[in-house]
mmCIF file of C-alpha atoms in Angstrom:
data_model
loop_
_atom_site.group_PDB
_atom_site.id
_atom_site.type_symbol
_atom_site.label_atom_id
_atom_site.label_comp_id
_atom_site.label_asym_id
_atom_site.label_seq_id
_atom_site.Cartn_x
_atom_site.Cartn_y
_atom_site.Cartn_z
ATOM 1 C CA MET N 56 0.004 -0.063 0.046
ATOM 2 C CA LYS N 57 1.314 3.494 -0.870
ATOM 3 C CA PHE N 58 0.979 5.950 1.490
ATOM 4 C CA LYS N 59 0.977 9.662 0.704
ATOM 5 C CA PRO N 60 3.546 12.068 2.559
ATOM 6 C CA ALA N 61 0.704 14.273 3.852
ATOM 7 C CA ILE N 62 -0.762 10.697 5.456
ATOM 8 C CA ILE N 63 2.546 9.780 6.917
ATOM 9 C CA GLY N 64 2.781 12.998 8.220
ATOM 10 C CA LEU N 65 -0.515 12.966 9.738
ATOM 11 C CA ILE N 66 0.003 9.687 11.718
ATOM 12 C CA THR N 67 3.471 10.962 12.762
ATOM 13 C CA ALA N 68 1.827 14.006 14.283
ATOM 14 C CA VAL N 69 -0.664 11.819 16.024
ATOM 15 C CA ILE N 70 1.967 9.596 17.159
ATOM 16 C CA MET N 71 4.035 12.983 18.468
ATOM 17 C CA ILE N 72 0.779 14.301 19.963
ATOM 18 C CA ILE N 73 0.480 10.925 22.016
ATOM 19 C CA ALA N 74 4.373 10.871 23.087
ATOM 20 C CA ALA N 75 3.873 14.543 24.405
ATOM 21 C CA LEU N 76 0.699 13.846 26.143
ATOM 22 C CA VAL N 77 2.376 10.810 27.940
ATOM 23 C CA LEU N 78 5.463 12.785 28.491
ATOM 24 C CA ASP N 79 3.435 15.582 30.195
ATOM 25 C CA SER N 80 1.901 13.540 32.327
ATOM 26 C CA GLN N 81 4.986 11.747 33.899
ATOM 27 C CA ARG N 82 6.828 15.212 33.662
ATOM 28 C CA ASP N 83 7.653 15.415 37.039
ATOM 29 C CA SER N 84 9.394 11.666 37.303
ATOM 30 C CA LEU N 85 10.494 11.861 33.597
ATOM 31 C CA ASP N 86 14.266 12.697 32.764
ATOM 32 C CA PRO N 87 14.369 15.833 30.715
ATOM 33 C CA ARG N 88 16.429 14.462 27.857
ATOM 34 C CA MET N 89 12.882 12.330 27.065
ATOM 35 C CA GLN N 90 11.420 15.211 25.400
ATOM 36 C CA TYR N 91 13.857 14.643 22.476
ATOM 37 C CA LEU N 92 11.697 11.654 21.703
ATOM 38 C CA ILE N 93 9.391 13.874 20.205
ATOM 39 C CA PHE N 94 12.099 14.943 17.694
ATOM 40 C CA VAL N 95 13.216 11.209 17.072
ATOM 41 C CA ILE N 96 9.528 10.376 16.135
ATOM 42 C CA TYR N 97 9.235 13.539 13.821
ATOM 43 C CA ALA N 98 12.860 12.564 12.005
ATOM 44 C CA ALA N 99 11.367 9.117 11.507
ATOM 45 C CA GLY N 100 8.029 10.368 10.032
ATOM 46 C CA ILE N 101 9.947 12.343 7.632
ATOM 47 C CA PHE N 102 12.246 9.420 6.710
ATOM 48 C CA MET N 103 9.547 7.060 5.938
ATOM 49 C CA ALA N 104 7.634 9.837 3.499
ATOM 50 C CA ILE N 105 11.074 10.264 1.674
ATOM 51 C CA TYR N 106 12.418 6.589 2.072
ATOM 52 C CA THR N 107 8.722 5.047 0.597
ATOM 53 C CA HIS N 108 8.861 7.581 -2.246
ATOM 54 C CA SER N 109 12.314 6.766 -3.332
ATOM 55 C CA ARG N 110 11.284 3.028 -3.498
ATOM 56 C CA ASN N 111 8.449 3.889 -5.634
ATOM 57 C CA PRO N 112 9.212 2.717 -9.244
ATOM 58 C CA ASP N 113 7.555 6.132 -10.764
ATOM 59 C CA SER N 114 10.490 7.839 -8.410
ATOM 60 C CA SER N 115 13.077 9.930 -10.120
ATOM 61 C CA GLY N 116 15.129 9.824 -7.127
ATOM 62 C CA LYS N 117 16.525 13.167 -7.620
ATOM 63 C CA PHE N 118 17.218 15.470 -4.588
ATOM 64 C CA ALA N 119 14.346 18.055 -5.122
ATOM 65 C CA GLU N 120 11.938 15.464 -5.735
ATOM 66 C CA LEU N 121 12.724 13.439 -2.411
ATOM 67 C CA PHE N 122 13.173 16.738 -0.548
ATOM 68 C CA GLY N 123 9.539 17.505 -1.923
ATOM 69 C CA GLN N 124 8.271 14.554 -0.186
ATOM 70 C CA GLY N 125 9.860 15.218 2.835
ATOM 71 C CA PHE N 126 8.903 18.820 2.814
ATOM 72 C CA ARG N 127 5.226 17.815 2.227
ATOM 73 C CA CYS N 128 5.282 15.412 5.332
ATOM 74 C CA PHE N 129 6.689 18.072 7.560
ATOM 75 C CA ILE N 130 4.355 21.050 7.081
ATOM 76 C CA ILE N 131 1.529 18.699 7.863
ATOM 77 C CA ILE N 132 3.202 17.579 11.044
ATOM 78 C CA THR N 133 3.961 21.317 11.822
ATOM 79 C CA VAL N 134 0.506 22.527 11.499
ATOM 80 C CA CYS N 135 -0.529 19.681 13.434
ATOM 81 C CA MET N 136 1.881 20.380 16.211
ATOM 82 C CA VAL N 137 0.982 23.908 16.127
ATOM 83 C CA VAL N 138 -2.854 23.293 16.587
ATOM 84 C CA PHE N 139 -2.142 20.809 19.413
ATOM 85 C CA GLY N 140 0.086 23.450 21.015
ATOM 86 C CA PHE N 141 -2.396 26.169 21.107
ATOM 87 C CA ILE N 142 -4.877 23.625 22.486
ATOM 88 C CA PHE N 143 -2.600 22.218 25.151
ATOM 89 C CA LEU N 144 -1.543 25.961 26.260
ATOM 90 C CA LYS N 145 -5.421 27.071 26.410
ATOM 91 C CA LEU N 146 -5.954 24.016 28.582
ATOM 92 C CA HIS N 147 -2.792 24.782 30.813
ATOM 93 C CA PRO N 148 -2.757 28.456 31.415
ATOM 94 C CA GLU N 149 -0.547 27.779 34.605
ATOM 95 C CA PHE N 150 2.230 27.438 31.879
ATOM 96 C CA ALA N 151 2.190 31.268 31.360
ATOM 97 C CA ILE N 152 1.711 31.995 35.036
ATOM 98 C CA GLN N 153 4.976 29.967 35.897
ATOM 99 C CA GLU N 154 6.713 31.563 33.262
ATOM 100 C CA ALA N 155 5.622 35.226 34.467
ATOM 101 C CA ALA N 156 6.774 34.194 37.904
ATOM 102 C CA HIS N 157 10.185 33.185 36.666
ATOM 103 C CA GLN N 158 10.576 36.385 34.781
ATOM 104 C CA ARG N 159 9.829 38.329 37.757
ATOM 105 C CA GLU N 160 12.704 36.631 39.869
ATOM 106 C CA GLU N 161 14.636 37.231 37.043
ATOM 107 C CA LEU N 162 13.805 40.966 36.876
ATOM 108 C CA GLU N 163 13.946 41.518 40.593
ATOM 109 C CA LYS N 164 17.824 40.556 40.429
ATOM 110 C CA LEU N 165 18.562 43.429 38.062
ATOM 111 C CA GLN N 166 19.223 46.742 39.404
ATOM 112 C CA GLY N 167 17.570 49.499 37.793
ATOM 113 C CA LYS N 168 14.203 48.292 37.349
ATOM 114 C CA SER N 169 10.976 50.073 39.312
ATOM 115 C CA PRO N 170 8.294 47.869 40.564
ATOM 116 C CA ALA N 171 5.874 49.108 38.046
ATOM 117 C CA GLU N 172 8.344 48.259 35.354
ATOM 118 C CA ILE N 173 8.913 45.170 36.608
ATOM 119 C CA GLU N 174 5.124 44.610 36.940
ATOM 120 C CA ASP N 175 4.449 45.724 33.462
ATOM 121 C CA MET N 176 7.384 43.393 31.844
ATOM 122 C CA VAL N 177 5.911 40.255 33.826
ATOM 123 C CA SER N 178 2.397 41.208 32.652
ATOM 124 C CA GLN N 179 3.523 41.120 29.073
ATOM 125 C CA VAL N 180 5.482 38.079 29.436
ATOM 126 C CA LYS N 181 2.020 36.624 30.640
ATOM 127 C CA LYS N 182 -0.063 38.081 27.742
ATOM 128 C CA GLN N 183 2.625 36.974 25.112
ATOM 129 C CA TYR N 184 3.418 33.640 26.402
ATOM 130 C CA ALA N 185 1.326 31.587 23.779
ATOM 131 C CA ILE N 186 2.409 33.288 21.000
ATOM 132 C CA ARG N 187 5.883 33.275 21.901
ATOM 133 C CA TYR N 188 5.599 29.538 22.363
ATOM 134 C CA LEU N 189 3.877 28.964 19.150
ATOM 135 C CA SER N 190 5.999 30.952 17.144
ATOM 136 C CA ALA N 191 9.274 29.239 18.736
ATOM 137 C CA SER N 192 7.659 26.037 17.887
ATOM 138 C CA ILE N 193 6.536 26.612 14.204
ATOM 139 C CA PHE N 194 10.332 28.150 13.392
ATOM 140 C CA GLY N 195 11.870 25.136 15.071
ATOM 141 C CA TYR N 196 9.554 22.682 13.298
ATOM 142 C CA LEU N 197 10.130 24.319 10.204
ATOM 143 C CA ILE N 198 14.126 24.434 10.407
ATOM 144 C CA VAL N 199 14.424 20.795 11.899
ATOM 145 C CA GLY N 200 11.939 19.329 9.109
ATOM 146 C CA ALA N 201 14.122 20.951 6.254
ATOM 147 C CA VAL N 202 17.274 19.889 7.799
ATOM 148 C CA ILE N 203 16.169 16.521 8.203
ATOM 149 C CA SER N 204 14.350 16.268 4.803
ATOM 150 C CA ALA N 205 17.702 17.474 2.952
ATOM 151 C CA ALA N 206 19.935 15.204 4.811
ATOM 152 C CA ILE N 207 17.821 12.139 4.034
ATOM 153 C CA SER N 208 17.126 13.299 0.768
ATOM 154 C CA ALA N 209 20.877 13.927 -0.039
ATOM 155 C CA LEU N 210 21.590 10.250 1.499
ATOM 156 C CA LEU N 211 19.148 8.731 -0.803
ATOM 157 C CA THR N 212 20.147 10.678 -3.606
ATOM 158 C CA ARG N 213 23.924 9.459 -3.102
ATOM 159 C CA ARG N 214 22.736 5.732 -2.412
ATOM 160 C CA LYS N 215 21.304 5.656 -5.859
#
């Protein structure tokens, strides 16, 4: 059965979301390095999309074609993960509160900031937390996806 990159991306995103929820539920007792499991799943999904296409008899095996398959996959994953991240942050407003408290501690250590300035800055951190988090997620998923797609495409192109 031939899977299109978008379907592989959707399956990968679902697996990543499940892994993220499991990791979040075990947050207090888990090794922090386990968060990289999400990126291992991400890379495996992109690899699967490119590799299955490269094995297709209709595939030319050229870099641009293989990269395009990886691109289609990681774009779907990115969109799914951003939607998931948005919903997750809306369900967990305590993350913004924790970040604001951390910023308050850091700002109070600095000299030259009045209590009013600190309060204003902490308020901004709390308000902008979701947007900053999601922006960083989008950028990170796109960059990592492009690098992984390029690397896998280059390796498979050289192999032929």
